[in-house]
């Protein structure tokens, strides 16, 4: 299968694993507007086979985001060439370089899963590890996932010290929201948590796993490389403009 085909499969799987409860289709583009701080669910995204020049929808996107009190933001994957220059001309600044990584689950070997719990729904302690108090927008987002999913928590002495969730789409595991408590880092808890989600994905028929991580996050990149995420499929960044005023 061509690399471009794999990249778009991963792109679609990642979109489905972190959905926005509010979105609008705009002639081959998907505008997402969840609210909150997550850029992925508050940006315009290209669709497979759609147009690549966003010039025709910039004004519409700006109007929608202005009405919501948000900046106008476009997500620019490297597999959708042609977006950058029109957005730069329209005054959109570049930010948030992110890499998309792939692992072959045929190489995965089950790891020690002691202390790791899987559940169909996250509890308040799981949610609060990402942001305390728990972010209601994030909670609404995970509630809206319709694909096979599970939430992993690593508990030590009854406390959640690491967590993540996984979603399977098109035989791909998408790993999301990987967090380790600051007081419990460098002890392997994050690796065990993610590794157990990879174990679970094999039971769901997945053949590969993917994730997206900020490109300069060296500790996260080292963690994922240790778990087999050594193939960079593509990068993306954002183009943003303050239209909220």
PDB file of C-alpha atoms in Angstrom:
ATOM      1  CA  UNK A   1       0.000   0.000   0.000  1.00  0.00           C
ATOM      2  CA  UNK A   2       1.316   3.446  -0.889  1.00  0.00           C
ATOM      3  CA  UNK A   3       2.608   5.602   1.951  1.00  0.00           C
ATOM      4  CA  UNK A   4       0.055   8.290   1.070  1.00  0.00           C
ATOM      5  CA  UNK A   5      -2.783   5.785   1.523  1.00  0.00           C
ATOM      6  CA  UNK A   6      -1.466   4.748   4.931  1.00  0.00           C
ATOM      7  CA  UNK A   7      -1.063   8.389   5.936  1.00  0.00           C
ATOM      8  CA  UNK A   8      -4.679   9.219   5.089  1.00  0.00           C
ATOM      9  CA  UNK A   9      -5.908   6.106   6.904  1.00  0.00           C
ATOM     10  CA  UNK A  10      -4.039   7.300   9.976  1.00  0.00           C
ATOM     11  CA  UNK A  11      -5.287  10.863   9.521  1.00  0.00           C
ATOM     12  CA  UNK A  12      -8.902   9.707   9.470  1.00  0.00           C
ATOM     13  CA  UNK A  13      -8.400   7.342  12.408  1.00  0.00           C
ATOM     14  CA  UNK A  14      -6.867  10.125  14.498  1.00  0.00           C
ATOM     15  CA  UNK A  15      -9.742  12.483  13.676  1.00  0.00           C
ATOM     16  CA  UNK A  16     -12.247   9.830  14.757  1.00  0.00           C
ATOM     17  CA  UNK A  17     -10.354   9.108  17.965  1.00  0.00           C
ATOM     18  CA  UNK A  18     -10.563  12.744  19.091  1.00  0.00           C
ATOM     19  CA  UNK A  19     -13.894  13.959  17.681  1.00  0.00           C
ATOM     20  CA  UNK A  20     -15.446  17.376  18.050  1.00  0.00           C
ATOM     21  CA  UNK A  21     -19.071  17.460  19.184  1.00  0.00           C
ATOM     22  CA  UNK A  22     -19.522  20.550  16.958  1.00  0.00           C
ATOM     23  CA  UNK A  23     -18.403  20.558  13.341  1.00  0.00           C
ATOM     24  CA  UNK A  24     -19.335  21.917   9.910  1.00  0.00           C
ATOM     25  CA  UNK A  25     -18.576  20.594   6.410  1.00  0.00           C
ATOM     26  CA  UNK A  26     -17.383  23.336   4.063  1.00  0.00           C
ATOM     27  CA  UNK A  27     -16.951  22.075   0.501  1.00  0.00           C
ATOM     28  CA  UNK A  28     -14.300  19.430   1.173  1.00  0.00           C
ATOM     29  CA  UNK A  29     -13.107  20.851   4.486  1.00  0.00           C
ATOM     30  CA  UNK A  30     -14.111  19.943   8.025  1.00  0.00           C
ATOM     31  CA  UNK A  31     -14.415  22.834  10.470  1.00  0.00           C
ATOM     32  CA  UNK A  32     -14.289  21.655  14.082  1.00  0.00           C
ATOM     33  CA  UNK A  33     -15.298  23.857  17.006  1.00  0.00           C
ATOM     34  CA  UNK A  34     -15.391  22.048  20.337  1.00  0.00           C
ATOM     35  CA  UNK A  35     -14.329  25.019  22.438  1.00  0.00           C
ATOM     36  CA  UNK A  36     -11.571  24.704  25.014  1.00  0.00           C
ATOM     37  CA  UNK A  37      -7.834  24.728  24.405  1.00  0.00           C
ATOM     38  CA  UNK A  38      -7.350  21.709  22.098  1.00  0.00           C
ATOM     39  CA  UNK A  39      -6.301  22.960  18.667  1.00  0.00           C
ATOM     40  CA  UNK A  40      -7.159  19.741  16.823  1.00  0.00           C
ATOM     41  CA  UNK A  41     -10.851  20.086  17.643  1.00  0.00           C
ATOM     42  CA  UNK A  42     -10.865  23.838  17.041  1.00  0.00           C
ATOM     43  CA  UNK A  43      -9.486  24.031  13.522  1.00  0.00           C
ATOM     44  CA  UNK A  44     -10.360  23.585   9.848  1.00  0.00           C
ATOM     45  CA  UNK A  45      -9.056  20.277   8.461  1.00  0.00           C
ATOM     46  CA  UNK A  46      -8.579  19.058   4.882  1.00  0.00           C
ATOM     47  CA  UNK A  47     -10.394  15.880   3.880  1.00  0.00           C
ATOM     48  CA  UNK A  48      -9.025  13.070   1.738  1.00  0.00           C
ATOM     49  CA  UNK A  49      -9.600  13.885  -1.936  1.00  0.00           C
ATOM     50  CA  UNK A  50     -10.795  17.410  -1.173  1.00  0.00           C
ATOM     51  CA  UNK A  51      -9.415  20.790  -2.290  1.00  0.00           C
ATOM     52  CA  UNK A  52      -6.063  21.986  -1.012  1.00  0.00           C
ATOM     53  CA  UNK A  53      -6.342  25.756  -1.515  1.00  0.00           C
ATOM     54  CA  UNK A  54      -8.355  27.129   1.422  1.00  0.00           C
ATOM     55  CA  UNK A  55      -8.741  30.630  -0.057  1.00  0.00           C
ATOM     56  CA  UNK A  56     -12.406  30.106  -0.887  1.00  0.00           C
ATOM     57  CA  UNK A  57     -13.445  29.246   2.657  1.00  0.00           C
ATOM     58  CA  UNK A  58     -11.216  31.516   4.756  1.00  0.00           C
ATOM     59  CA  UNK A  59     -13.851  34.241   5.098  1.00  0.00           C
ATOM     60  CA  UNK A  60     -16.537  31.710   6.028  1.00  0.00           C
ATOM     61  CA  UNK A  61     -14.299  30.040   8.601  1.00  0.00           C
ATOM     62  CA  UNK A  62     -13.347  33.377  10.111  1.00  0.00           C
ATOM     63  CA  UNK A  63     -17.008  34.329  10.411  1.00  0.00           C
ATOM     64  CA  UNK A  64     -17.895  31.092  12.192  1.00  0.00           C
ATOM     65  CA  UNK A  65     -14.994  31.264  14.615  1.00  0.00           C
ATOM     66  CA  UNK A  66     -15.583  34.980  15.253  1.00  0.00           C
ATOM     67  CA  UNK A  67     -19.164  34.191  16.182  1.00  0.00           C
ATOM     68  CA  UNK A  68     -17.876  31.624  18.675  1.00  0.00           C
ATOM     69  CA  UNK A  69     -15.326  34.025  20.141  1.00  0.00           C
ATOM     70  CA  UNK A  70     -12.417  31.901  18.915  1.00  0.00           C
ATOM     71  CA  UNK A  71      -9.373  32.547  16.733  1.00  0.00           C
ATOM     72  CA  UNK A  72      -9.578  31.205  13.202  1.00  0.00           C
ATOM     73  CA  UNK A  73      -7.295  28.217  12.834  1.00  0.00           C
ATOM     74  CA  UNK A  74      -6.386  25.798  10.037  1.00  0.00           C
ATOM     75  CA  UNK A  75      -4.604  22.503  10.588  1.00  0.00           C
ATOM     76  CA  UNK A  76      -2.032  21.899   7.828  1.00  0.00           C
ATOM     77  CA  UNK A  77      -0.893  18.264   7.325  1.00  0.00           C
ATOM     78  CA  UNK A  78       2.118  17.750   5.062  1.00  0.00           C
ATOM     79  CA  UNK A  79       0.041  15.251   3.039  1.00  0.00           C
ATOM     80  CA  UNK A  80      -2.275  18.123   1.995  1.00  0.00           C
ATOM     81  CA  UNK A  81       0.156  20.252  -0.018  1.00  0.00           C
ATOM     82  CA  UNK A  82      -0.923  23.710  -1.140  1.00  0.00           C
ATOM     83  CA  UNK A  83      -2.461  25.053   2.082  1.00  0.00           C
ATOM     84  CA  UNK A  84       0.420  27.021   3.559  1.00  0.00           C
ATOM     85  CA  UNK A  85       0.970  29.830   1.077  1.00  0.00           C
ATOM     86  CA  UNK A  86      -2.653  31.057   0.828  1.00  0.00           C
ATOM     87  CA  UNK A  87      -2.966  31.060   4.610  1.00  0.00           C
ATOM     88  CA  UNK A  88       0.312  32.908   5.056  1.00  0.00           C
ATOM     89  CA  UNK A  89      -0.847  35.542   2.562  1.00  0.00           C
ATOM     90  CA  UNK A  90      -4.079  35.900   4.550  1.00  0.00           C
ATOM     91  CA  UNK A  91      -2.122  36.719   7.712  1.00  0.00           C
ATOM     92  CA  UNK A  92      -2.145  33.310   9.417  1.00  0.00           C
ATOM     93  CA  UNK A  93       0.858  32.620  11.659  1.00  0.00           C
ATOM     94  CA  UNK A  94       2.457  29.197  11.851  1.00  0.00           C
ATOM     95  CA  UNK A  95       2.532  27.260  15.162  1.00  0.00           C
ATOM     96  CA  UNK A  96       2.398  23.834  16.784  1.00  0.00           C
ATOM     97  CA  UNK A  97       4.657  21.508  14.757  1.00  0.00           C
ATOM     98  CA  UNK A  98       3.466  17.936  15.389  1.00  0.00           C
ATOM     99  CA  UNK A  99       4.606  14.538  14.149  1.00  0.00           C
ATOM    100  CA  UNK A 100       2.509  11.474  13.307  1.00  0.00           C
ATOM    101  CA  UNK A 101       4.123   8.160  14.250  1.00  0.00           C
ATOM    102  CA  UNK A 102       3.308   4.565  13.285  1.00  0.00           C
ATOM    103  CA  UNK A 103       4.160   1.211  14.881  1.00  0.00           C
ATOM    104  CA  UNK A 104       3.671  -2.288  13.480  1.00  0.00           C
ATOM    105  CA  UNK A 105       1.761  -4.332  16.040  1.00  0.00           C
ATOM    106  CA  UNK A 106       3.094  -7.562  14.582  1.00  0.00           C
ATOM    107  CA  UNK A 107       6.316  -6.659  16.396  1.00  0.00           C
ATOM    108  CA  UNK A 108       4.560  -5.958  19.695  1.00  0.00           C
ATOM    109  CA  UNK A 109       5.106  -8.277  22.616  1.00  0.00           C
ATOM    110  CA  UNK A 110       2.809  -8.119  25.659  1.00  0.00           C
ATOM    111  CA  UNK A 111       4.315  -6.275  28.601  1.00  0.00           C
ATOM    112  CA  UNK A 112       3.880  -6.544  32.336  1.00  0.00           C
ATOM    113  CA  UNK A 113       0.384  -5.143  32.867  1.00  0.00           C
ATOM    114  CA  UNK A 114       0.419  -5.194  36.668  1.00  0.00           C
ATOM    115  CA  UNK A 115      -1.392  -2.169  38.063  1.00  0.00           C
ATOM    116  CA  UNK A 116      -3.087  -1.387  34.701  1.00  0.00           C
ATOM    117  CA  UNK A 117      -6.882  -1.286  34.597  1.00  0.00           C
ATOM    118  CA  UNK A 118      -9.011  -1.034  31.444  1.00  0.00           C
ATOM    119  CA  UNK A 119     -12.521   0.367  31.445  1.00  0.00           C
ATOM    120  CA  UNK A 120     -15.204   1.371  28.964  1.00  0.00           C
ATOM    121  CA  UNK A 121     -15.618   4.811  30.519  1.00  0.00           C
ATOM    122  CA  UNK A 122     -13.172   7.110  32.312  1.00  0.00           C
ATOM    123  CA  UNK A 123     -13.860   7.930  35.943  1.00  0.00           C
ATOM    124  CA  UNK A 124     -13.369  11.347  37.549  1.00  0.00           C
ATOM    125  CA  UNK A 125      -9.863  10.515  38.776  1.00  0.00           C
ATOM    126  CA  UNK A 126      -8.821   9.468  35.265  1.00  0.00           C
ATOM    127  CA  UNK A 127     -10.241  12.687  33.807  1.00  0.00           C
ATOM    128  CA  UNK A 128      -8.682  14.866  36.500  1.00  0.00           C
ATOM    129  CA  UNK A 129      -5.144  13.589  35.765  1.00  0.00           C
ATOM    130  CA  UNK A 130      -5.279  15.497  32.485  1.00  0.00           C
ATOM    131  CA  UNK A 131      -6.632  18.673  34.068  1.00  0.00           C
ATOM    132  CA  UNK A 132      -7.856  19.302  37.585  1.00  0.00           C
ATOM    133  CA  UNK A 133     -10.699  19.856  37.970  1.00  0.00           C
ATOM    134  CA  UNK A 134     -11.805  17.601  35.116  1.00  0.00           C
ATOM    135  CA  UNK A 135     -12.418  19.520  31.879  1.00  0.00           C
ATOM    136  CA  UNK A 136     -16.094  19.150  30.849  1.00  0.00           C
ATOM    137  CA  UNK A 137     -15.238  19.764  27.173  1.00  0.00           C
ATOM    138  CA  UNK A 138     -12.753  16.885  27.202  1.00  0.00           C
ATOM    139  CA  UNK A 139     -15.316  14.705  28.972  1.00  0.00           C
ATOM    140  CA  UNK A 140     -17.910  15.515  26.320  1.00  0.00           C
ATOM    141  CA  UNK A 141     -15.398  14.671  23.605  1.00  0.00           C
ATOM    142  CA  UNK A 142     -14.577  11.203  24.930  1.00  0.00           C
ATOM    143  CA  UNK A 143     -18.295  10.534  25.418  1.00  0.00           C
ATOM    144  CA  UNK A 144     -18.851  11.220  21.708  1.00  0.00           C
ATOM    145  CA  UNK A 145     -16.392   8.530  20.483  1.00  0.00           C
ATOM    146  CA  UNK A 146     -18.458   5.844  18.737  1.00  0.00           C
ATOM    147  CA  UNK A 147     -15.653   3.458  17.704  1.00  0.00           C
ATOM    148  CA  UNK A 148     -14.242   0.630  19.878  1.00  0.00           C
ATOM    149  CA  UNK A 149     -12.388   2.335  22.721  1.00  0.00           C
ATOM    150  CA  UNK A 150     -10.910   1.640  26.132  1.00  0.00           C
ATOM    151  CA  UNK A 151      -9.427   3.765  28.892  1.00  0.00           C
ATOM    152  CA  UNK A 152      -6.287   2.593  30.693  1.00  0.00           C
ATOM    153  CA  UNK A 153      -5.285   3.646  34.187  1.00  0.00           C
ATOM    154  CA  UNK A 154      -2.149   2.689  36.068  1.00  0.00           C
ATOM    155  CA  UNK A 155      -2.904   2.650  39.801  1.00  0.00           C
ATOM    156  CA  UNK A 156      -0.250   2.625  42.510  1.00  0.00           C
ATOM    157  CA  UNK A 157      -1.535   2.446  46.092  1.00  0.00           C
ATOM    158  CA  UNK A 158      -4.985   3.271  44.792  1.00  0.00           C
ATOM    159  CA  UNK A 159      -3.911   6.446  42.968  1.00  0.00           C
ATOM    160  CA  UNK A 160      -4.002   6.886  39.186  1.00  0.00           C
ATOM    161  CA  UNK A 161      -0.396   7.731  38.292  1.00  0.00           C
ATOM    162  CA  UNK A 162      -0.565   7.261  34.512  1.00  0.00           C
ATOM    163  CA  UNK A 163      -3.338   7.024  31.966  1.00  0.00           C
ATOM    164  CA  UNK A 164      -4.172   6.953  28.266  1.00  0.00           C
ATOM    165  CA  UNK A 165      -6.954   5.811  26.001  1.00  0.00           C
ATOM    166  CA  UNK A 166      -7.094   3.883  22.749  1.00  0.00           C
ATOM    167  CA  UNK A 167      -9.511   3.796  19.830  1.00  0.00           C
ATOM    168  CA  UNK A 168      -9.493   1.257  16.991  1.00  0.00           C
ATOM    169  CA  UNK A 169     -10.505   2.262  13.466  1.00  0.00           C
ATOM    170  CA  UNK A 170      -9.698   0.502  10.197  1.00  0.00           C
ATOM    171  CA  UNK A 171      -7.392  -1.969  12.014  1.00  0.00           C
ATOM    172  CA  UNK A 172      -5.415   0.926  13.508  1.00  0.00           C
ATOM    173  CA  UNK A 173      -5.045   1.677  17.202  1.00  0.00           C
ATOM    174  CA  UNK A 174      -4.964   5.402  17.922  1.00  0.00           C
ATOM    175  CA  UNK A 175      -3.311   6.310  21.221  1.00  0.00           C
ATOM    176  CA  UNK A 176      -4.471   9.493  22.905  1.00  0.00           C
ATOM    177  CA  UNK A 177      -4.219  11.521  26.115  1.00  0.00           C
ATOM    178  CA  UNK A 178      -1.075   9.830  27.433  1.00  0.00           C
ATOM    179  CA  UNK A 179      -0.324  11.442  30.811  1.00  0.00           C
ATOM    180  CA  UNK A 180       1.863  10.504  33.779  1.00  0.00           C
ATOM    181  CA  UNK A 181       1.553  12.274  37.121  1.00  0.00           C
ATOM    182  CA  UNK A 182       4.583  14.576  37.614  1.00  0.00           C
ATOM    183  CA  UNK A 183       5.514  12.834  40.878  1.00  0.00           C
ATOM    184  CA  UNK A 184       5.658   9.409  39.195  1.00  0.00           C
ATOM    185  CA  UNK A 185       7.610  10.005  35.990  1.00  0.00           C
ATOM    186  CA  UNK A 186      10.691   8.067  34.836  1.00  0.00           C
ATOM    187  CA  UNK A 187       9.396   4.860  36.426  1.00  0.00           C
ATOM    188  CA  UNK A 188       7.969   3.102  33.374  1.00  0.00           C
ATOM    189  CA  UNK A 189       4.313   3.622  34.262  1.00  0.00           C
ATOM    190  CA  UNK A 190       3.529   5.444  31.023  1.00  0.00           C
ATOM    191  CA  UNK A 191       5.169   2.709  28.942  1.00  0.00           C
ATOM    192  CA  UNK A 192       3.212   0.002  30.744  1.00  0.00           C
ATOM    193  CA  UNK A 193      -0.046   1.890  30.281  1.00  0.00           C
ATOM    194  CA  UNK A 194       0.469   2.429  26.556  1.00  0.00           C
ATOM    195  CA  UNK A 195       1.814  -1.095  26.129  1.00  0.00           C
ATOM    196  CA  UNK A 196      -1.325  -2.590  27.645  1.00  0.00           C
ATOM    197  CA  UNK A 197      -3.478  -0.577  25.239  1.00  0.00           C
ATOM    198  CA  UNK A 198      -1.432  -2.133  22.438  1.00  0.00           C
ATOM    199  CA  UNK A 199      -2.146  -5.568  23.937  1.00  0.00           C
ATOM    200  CA  UNK A 200      -5.867  -4.713  23.913  1.00  0.00           C
ATOM    201  CA  UNK A 201      -5.712  -3.533  20.297  1.00  0.00           C
ATOM    202  CA  UNK A 202      -4.434  -6.926  19.171  1.00  0.00           C
ATOM    203  CA  UNK A 203      -7.618  -8.476  20.593  1.00  0.00           C
ATOM    204  CA  UNK A 204      -9.588  -5.999  18.463  1.00  0.00           C
ATOM    205  CA  UNK A 205      -7.878  -7.086  15.235  1.00  0.00           C
ATOM    206  CA  UNK A 206      -5.575  -4.077  14.905  1.00  0.00           C
ATOM    207  CA  UNK A 207      -2.402  -4.506  12.884  1.00  0.00           C
ATOM    208  CA  UNK A 208      -0.843  -1.115  13.524  1.00  0.00           C
ATOM    209  CA  UNK A 209      -0.810   1.684  16.069  1.00  0.00           C
ATOM    210  CA  UNK A 210      -0.467   5.420  15.549  1.00  0.00           C
ATOM    211  CA  UNK A 211      -0.281   8.622  17.535  1.00  0.00           C
ATOM    212  CA  UNK A 212       0.405  12.317  17.147  1.00  0.00           C
ATOM    213  CA  UNK A 213       2.835  14.166  19.415  1.00  0.00           C
ATOM    214  CA  UNK A 214       4.410  17.620  19.516  1.00  0.00           C
ATOM    215  CA  UNK A 215       7.594  17.350  17.463  1.00  0.00           C
ATOM    216  CA  UNK A 216       9.954  18.791  20.102  1.00  0.00           C
ATOM    217  CA  UNK A 217       8.654  16.702  23.026  1.00  0.00           C
ATOM    218  CA  UNK A 218      11.844  14.663  23.475  1.00  0.00           C
ATOM    219  CA  UNK A 219      10.718  12.607  26.525  1.00  0.00           C
ATOM    220  CA  UNK A 220       7.507  11.534  24.776  1.00  0.00           C
ATOM    221  CA  UNK A 221       9.361  10.680  21.571  1.00  0.00           C
ATOM    222  CA  UNK A 222      11.792   8.505  23.538  1.00  0.00           C
ATOM    223  CA  UNK A 223       8.908   6.722  25.271  1.00  0.00           C
ATOM    224  CA  UNK A 224       7.129   5.998  21.997  1.00  0.00           C
ATOM    225  CA  UNK A 225      10.328   4.856  20.262  1.00  0.00           C
ATOM    226  CA  UNK A 226      10.800   2.294  23.054  1.00  0.00           C
ATOM    227  CA  UNK A 227       7.339   0.946  22.203  1.00  0.00           C
ATOM    228  CA  UNK A 228       8.060   0.615  18.479  1.00  0.00           C
ATOM    229  CA  UNK A 229       6.883   3.974  17.136  1.00  0.00           C
ATOM    230  CA  UNK A 230       9.846   4.614  14.873  1.00  0.00           C
ATOM    231  CA  UNK A 231       8.142   5.454  11.563  1.00  0.00           C
ATOM    232  CA  UNK A 232       7.262   9.100  10.998  1.00  0.00           C
ATOM    233  CA  UNK A 233       4.435   9.195   8.462  1.00  0.00           C
ATOM    234  CA  UNK A 234       3.950  12.940   8.187  1.00  0.00           C
ATOM    235  CA  UNK A 235       3.938  16.143  10.167  1.00  0.00           C
ATOM    236  CA  UNK A 236       1.393  18.873  10.548  1.00  0.00           C
ATOM    237  CA  UNK A 237       1.234  22.369  11.969  1.00  0.00           C
ATOM    238  CA  UNK A 238      -1.379  25.045  12.439  1.00  0.00           C
ATOM    239  CA  UNK A 239      -1.989  28.423  10.850  1.00  0.00           C
ATOM    240  CA  UNK A 240      -3.855  30.763  13.194  1.00  0.00           C
ATOM    241  CA  UNK A 241      -5.248  34.292  13.081  1.00  0.00           C
ATOM    242  CA  UNK A 242      -6.927  36.272  15.845  1.00  0.00           C
ATOM    243  CA  UNK A 243     -10.469  36.874  14.652  1.00  0.00           C
ATOM    244  CA  UNK A 244     -12.152  36.690  18.041  1.00  0.00           C
ATOM    245  CA  UNK A 245     -12.362  40.463  18.561  1.00  0.00           C
TER     246      UNK A 245
END
